[in-house]
PDB file of C-alpha atoms in Angstrom:
ATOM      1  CA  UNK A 839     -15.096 -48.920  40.384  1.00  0.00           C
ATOM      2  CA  UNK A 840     -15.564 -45.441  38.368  1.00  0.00           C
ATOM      3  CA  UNK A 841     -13.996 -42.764  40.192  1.00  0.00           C
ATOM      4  CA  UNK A 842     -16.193 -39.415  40.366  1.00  0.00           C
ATOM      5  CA  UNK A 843     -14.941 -36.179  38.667  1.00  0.00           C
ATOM      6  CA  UNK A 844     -14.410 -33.846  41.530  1.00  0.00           C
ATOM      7  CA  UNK A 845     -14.479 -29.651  40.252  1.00  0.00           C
ATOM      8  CA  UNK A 846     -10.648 -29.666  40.753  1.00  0.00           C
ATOM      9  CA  UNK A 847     -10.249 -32.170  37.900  1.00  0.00           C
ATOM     10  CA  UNK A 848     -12.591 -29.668  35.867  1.00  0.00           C
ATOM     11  CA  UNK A 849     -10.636 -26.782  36.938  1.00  0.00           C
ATOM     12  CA  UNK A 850      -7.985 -28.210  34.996  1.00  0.00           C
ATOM     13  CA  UNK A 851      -9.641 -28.808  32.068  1.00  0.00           C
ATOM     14  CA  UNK A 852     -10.956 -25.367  32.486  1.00  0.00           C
ATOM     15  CA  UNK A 853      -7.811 -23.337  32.808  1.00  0.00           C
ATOM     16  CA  UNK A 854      -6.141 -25.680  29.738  1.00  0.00           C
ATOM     17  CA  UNK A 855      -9.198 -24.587  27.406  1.00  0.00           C
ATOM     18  CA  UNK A 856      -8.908 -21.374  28.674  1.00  0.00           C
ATOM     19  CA  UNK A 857      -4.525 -21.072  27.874  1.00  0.00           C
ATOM     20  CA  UNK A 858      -5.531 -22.527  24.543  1.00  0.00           C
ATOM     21  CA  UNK A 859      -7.926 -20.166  23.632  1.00  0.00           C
ATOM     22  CA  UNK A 860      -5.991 -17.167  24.832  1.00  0.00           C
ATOM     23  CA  UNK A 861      -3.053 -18.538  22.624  1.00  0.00           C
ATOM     24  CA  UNK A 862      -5.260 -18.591  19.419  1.00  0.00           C
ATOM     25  CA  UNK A 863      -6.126 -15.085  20.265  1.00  0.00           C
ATOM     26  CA  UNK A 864      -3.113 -13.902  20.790  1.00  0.00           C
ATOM     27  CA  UNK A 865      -2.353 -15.531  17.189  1.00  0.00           C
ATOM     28  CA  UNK A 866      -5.185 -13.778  15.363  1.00  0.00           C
ATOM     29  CA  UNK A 867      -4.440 -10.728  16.730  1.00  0.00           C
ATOM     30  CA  UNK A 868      -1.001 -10.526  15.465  1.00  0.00           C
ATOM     31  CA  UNK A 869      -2.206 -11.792  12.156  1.00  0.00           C
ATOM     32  CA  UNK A 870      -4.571  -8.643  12.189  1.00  0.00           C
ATOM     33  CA  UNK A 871      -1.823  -6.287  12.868  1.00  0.00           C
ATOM     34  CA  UNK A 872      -0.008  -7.439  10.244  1.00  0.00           C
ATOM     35  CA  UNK A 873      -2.340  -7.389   7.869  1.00  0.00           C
ATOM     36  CA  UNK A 874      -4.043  -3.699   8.814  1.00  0.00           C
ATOM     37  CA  UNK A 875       0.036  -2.668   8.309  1.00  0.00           C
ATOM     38  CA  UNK A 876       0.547  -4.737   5.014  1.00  0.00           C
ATOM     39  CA  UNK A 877      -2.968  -3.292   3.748  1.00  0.00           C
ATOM     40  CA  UNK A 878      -2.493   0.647   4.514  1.00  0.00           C
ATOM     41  CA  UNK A 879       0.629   1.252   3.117  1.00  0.00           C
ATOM     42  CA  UNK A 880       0.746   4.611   1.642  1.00  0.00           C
ATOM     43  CA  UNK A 881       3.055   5.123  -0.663  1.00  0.00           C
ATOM     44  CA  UNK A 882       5.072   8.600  -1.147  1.00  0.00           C
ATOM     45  CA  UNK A 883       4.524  11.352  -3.555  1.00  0.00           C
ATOM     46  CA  UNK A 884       5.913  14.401  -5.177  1.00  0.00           C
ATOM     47  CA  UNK A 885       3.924  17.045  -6.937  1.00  0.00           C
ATOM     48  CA  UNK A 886       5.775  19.351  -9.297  1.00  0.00           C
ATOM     49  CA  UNK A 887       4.447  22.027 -11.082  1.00  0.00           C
ATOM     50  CA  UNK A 888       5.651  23.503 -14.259  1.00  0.00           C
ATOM     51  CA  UNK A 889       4.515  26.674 -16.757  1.00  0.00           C
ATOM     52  CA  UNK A 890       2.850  23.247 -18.801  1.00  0.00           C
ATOM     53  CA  UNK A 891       2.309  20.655 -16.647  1.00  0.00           C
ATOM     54  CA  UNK A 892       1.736  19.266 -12.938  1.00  0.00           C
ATOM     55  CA  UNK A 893       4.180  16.372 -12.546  1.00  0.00           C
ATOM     56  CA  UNK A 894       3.117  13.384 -10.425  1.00  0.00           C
ATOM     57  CA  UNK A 895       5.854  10.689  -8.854  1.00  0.00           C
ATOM     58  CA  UNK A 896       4.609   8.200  -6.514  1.00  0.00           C
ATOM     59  CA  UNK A 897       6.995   5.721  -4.818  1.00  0.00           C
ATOM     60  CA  UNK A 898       6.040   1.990  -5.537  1.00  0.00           C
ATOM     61  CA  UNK A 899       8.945  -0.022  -4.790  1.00  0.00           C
ATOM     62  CA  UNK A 900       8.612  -3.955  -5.610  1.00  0.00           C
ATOM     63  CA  UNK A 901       4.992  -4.005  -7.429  1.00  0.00           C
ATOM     64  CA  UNK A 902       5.725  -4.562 -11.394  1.00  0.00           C
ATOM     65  CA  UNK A 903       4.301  -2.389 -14.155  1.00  0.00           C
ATOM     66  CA  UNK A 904       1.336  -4.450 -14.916  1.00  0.00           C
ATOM     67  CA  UNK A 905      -0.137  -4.879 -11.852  1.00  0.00           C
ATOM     68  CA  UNK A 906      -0.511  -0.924 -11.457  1.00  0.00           C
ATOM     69  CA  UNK A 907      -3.981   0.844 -12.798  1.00  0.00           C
ATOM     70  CA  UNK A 908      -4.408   4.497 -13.189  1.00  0.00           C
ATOM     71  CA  UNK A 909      -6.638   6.743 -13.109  1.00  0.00           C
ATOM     72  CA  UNK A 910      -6.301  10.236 -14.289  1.00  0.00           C
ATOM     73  CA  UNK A 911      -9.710  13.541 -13.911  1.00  0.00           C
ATOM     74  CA  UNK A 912      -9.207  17.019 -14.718  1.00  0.00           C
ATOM     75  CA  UNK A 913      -8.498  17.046 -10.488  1.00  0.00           C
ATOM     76  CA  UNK A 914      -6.887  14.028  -9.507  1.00  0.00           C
ATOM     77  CA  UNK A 915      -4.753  10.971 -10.139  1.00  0.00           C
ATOM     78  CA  UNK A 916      -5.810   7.831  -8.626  1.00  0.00           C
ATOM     79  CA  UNK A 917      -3.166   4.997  -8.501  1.00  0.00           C
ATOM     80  CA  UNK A 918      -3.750   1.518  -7.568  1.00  0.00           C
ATOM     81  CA  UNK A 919      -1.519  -1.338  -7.478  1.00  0.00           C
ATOM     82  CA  UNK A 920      -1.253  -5.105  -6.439  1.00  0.00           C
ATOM     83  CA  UNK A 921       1.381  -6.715  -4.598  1.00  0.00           C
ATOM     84  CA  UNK A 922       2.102  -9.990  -4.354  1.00  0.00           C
ATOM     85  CA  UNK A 923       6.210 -10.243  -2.773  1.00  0.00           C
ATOM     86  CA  UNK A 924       7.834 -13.257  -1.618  1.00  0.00           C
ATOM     87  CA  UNK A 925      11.235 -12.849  -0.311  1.00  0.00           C
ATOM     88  CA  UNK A 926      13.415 -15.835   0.192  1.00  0.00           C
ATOM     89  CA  UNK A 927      16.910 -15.490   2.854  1.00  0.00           C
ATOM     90  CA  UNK A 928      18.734 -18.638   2.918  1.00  0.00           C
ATOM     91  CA  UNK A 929      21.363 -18.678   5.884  1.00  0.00           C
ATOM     92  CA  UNK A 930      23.121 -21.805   5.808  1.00  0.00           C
ATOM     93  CA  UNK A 931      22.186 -25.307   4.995  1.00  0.00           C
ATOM     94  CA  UNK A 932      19.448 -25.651   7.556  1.00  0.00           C
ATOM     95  CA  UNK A 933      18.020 -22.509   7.847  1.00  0.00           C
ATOM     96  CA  UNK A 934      16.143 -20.406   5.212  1.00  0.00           C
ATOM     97  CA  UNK A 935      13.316 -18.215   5.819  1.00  0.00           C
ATOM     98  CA  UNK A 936      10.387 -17.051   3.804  1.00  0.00           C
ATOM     99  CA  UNK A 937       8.224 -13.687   3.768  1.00  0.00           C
ATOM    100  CA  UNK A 938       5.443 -13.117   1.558  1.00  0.00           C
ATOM    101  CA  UNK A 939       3.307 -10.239   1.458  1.00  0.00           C
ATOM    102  CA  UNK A 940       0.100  -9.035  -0.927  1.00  0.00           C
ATOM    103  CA  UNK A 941      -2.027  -6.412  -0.820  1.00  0.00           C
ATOM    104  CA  UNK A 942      -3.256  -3.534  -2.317  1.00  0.00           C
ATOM    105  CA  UNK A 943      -1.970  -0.069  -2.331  1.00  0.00           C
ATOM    106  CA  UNK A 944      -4.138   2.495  -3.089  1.00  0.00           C
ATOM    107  CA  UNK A 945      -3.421   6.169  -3.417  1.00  0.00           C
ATOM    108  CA  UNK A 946      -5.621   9.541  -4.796  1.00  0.00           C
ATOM    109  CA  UNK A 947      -3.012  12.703  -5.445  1.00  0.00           C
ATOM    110  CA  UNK A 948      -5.210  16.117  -5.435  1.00  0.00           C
ATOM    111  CA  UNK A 949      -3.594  18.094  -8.646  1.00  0.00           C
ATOM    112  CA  UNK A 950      -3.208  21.878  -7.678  1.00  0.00           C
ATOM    113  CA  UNK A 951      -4.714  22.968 -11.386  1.00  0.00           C
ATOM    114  CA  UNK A 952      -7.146  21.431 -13.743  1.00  0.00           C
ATOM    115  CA  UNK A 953      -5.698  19.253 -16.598  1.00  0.00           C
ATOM    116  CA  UNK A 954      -6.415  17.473 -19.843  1.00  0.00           C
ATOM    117  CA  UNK A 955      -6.326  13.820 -18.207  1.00  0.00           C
ATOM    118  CA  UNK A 956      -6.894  12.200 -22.159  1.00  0.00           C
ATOM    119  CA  UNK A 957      -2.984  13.920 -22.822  1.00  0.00           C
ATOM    120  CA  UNK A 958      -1.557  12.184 -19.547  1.00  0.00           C
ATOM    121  CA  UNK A 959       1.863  10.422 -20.175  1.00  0.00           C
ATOM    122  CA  UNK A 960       3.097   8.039 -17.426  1.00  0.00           C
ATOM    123  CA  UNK A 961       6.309   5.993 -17.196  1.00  0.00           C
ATOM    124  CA  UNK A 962       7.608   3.683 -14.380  1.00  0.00           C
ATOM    125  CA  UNK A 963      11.098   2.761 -13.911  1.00  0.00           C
ATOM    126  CA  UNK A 964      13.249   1.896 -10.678  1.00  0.00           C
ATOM    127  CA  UNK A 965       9.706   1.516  -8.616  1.00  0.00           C
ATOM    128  CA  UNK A 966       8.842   4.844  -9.138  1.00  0.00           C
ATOM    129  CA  UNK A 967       5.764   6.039 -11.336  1.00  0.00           C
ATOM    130  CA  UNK A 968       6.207   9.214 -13.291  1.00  0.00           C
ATOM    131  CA  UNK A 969       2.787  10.785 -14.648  1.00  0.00           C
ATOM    132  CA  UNK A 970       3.065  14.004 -16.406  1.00  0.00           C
ATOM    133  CA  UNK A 971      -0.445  16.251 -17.316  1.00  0.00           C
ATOM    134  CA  UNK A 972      -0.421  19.180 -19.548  1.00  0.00           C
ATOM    135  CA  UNK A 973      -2.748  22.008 -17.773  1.00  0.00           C
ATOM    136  CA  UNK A 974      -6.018  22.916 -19.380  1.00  0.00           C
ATOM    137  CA  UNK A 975      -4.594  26.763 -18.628  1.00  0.00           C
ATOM    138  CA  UNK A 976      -0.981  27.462 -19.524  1.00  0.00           C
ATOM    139  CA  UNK A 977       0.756  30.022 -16.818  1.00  0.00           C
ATOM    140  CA  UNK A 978       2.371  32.282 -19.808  1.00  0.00           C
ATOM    141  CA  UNK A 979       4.049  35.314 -18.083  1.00  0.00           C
ATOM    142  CA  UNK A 980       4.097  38.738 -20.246  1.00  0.00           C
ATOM    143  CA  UNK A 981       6.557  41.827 -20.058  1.00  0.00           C
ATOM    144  CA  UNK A 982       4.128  44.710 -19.518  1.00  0.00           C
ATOM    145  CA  UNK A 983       5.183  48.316 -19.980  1.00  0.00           C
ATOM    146  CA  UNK A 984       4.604  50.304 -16.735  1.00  0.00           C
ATOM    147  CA  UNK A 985       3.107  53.502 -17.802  1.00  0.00           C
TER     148      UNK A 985
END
């Protein structure tokens, strides 16, 4: 004879679909976090300003050379790179542990004078990108005889 379900055998069911789904939250969530943290990383700057030139560095440690675009207005720079960086750490024989991350960075610097963008010059070595404008106005200072 078929025994009837009674609600307490439900209320197991229940409460095991219930832990399961609260796991697989929990999961997606953390997958969210780390990927709104991998996504809006903002990389550092320096502006430097010379009689000739503004001088842009921004900090982009890991990405390669190729994967970077840029952008360069009589106002702005606009930089953006993507990152694909797998990172292997093998501790012993049994052990070894892989993190990969990709994304992209993105990243507008406001120049404090107008330039010629066409004459831009950029370099990148040790992670760091180097982007040098000439001004459209050169700062030329003058001796003047006080009278």
């Amino acid at each position: 004879m078929k025994r009837k379900r009674t609600i307490l055998d439900k209320k197991g069911f229940v409460e095991k679909m219930m832990e399961d789904t609260a796991k697989a939250i929990d999961g997606i969530s953390k997958d969210i976090g780390k990927s709104v943290i991998d996504y809006t990383f903002v990389p550092g700057k320096d502006i430097l300003e010379t009689d000739d030139s503004v001088i842009v560095h921004v900090d982009l440690p890991g990405i390669k050379k190729e994967d970077i675009d840029l952008d360069v207005t009589e106002t702005r720079v606009r930089i953006k790179a993507d990152f694909d960086i797998t990172q292997e750490i093998n501790r012993g024989r049994h052990l070894t542990l892989h993190d990969r991350k990709s994304g992209v960075i993105r990243r507008t610097v406001r120049l404090p004078k107008k330039v010629i963008p066409q004459d831009a010059e950029a370099e990148f070595e040790n992670g760091v990108l180097k982007v040098e404008i000439p001004k459209q106005e050169k700062t030329e200072s003058f001796k003047v005889e006080i009278k």
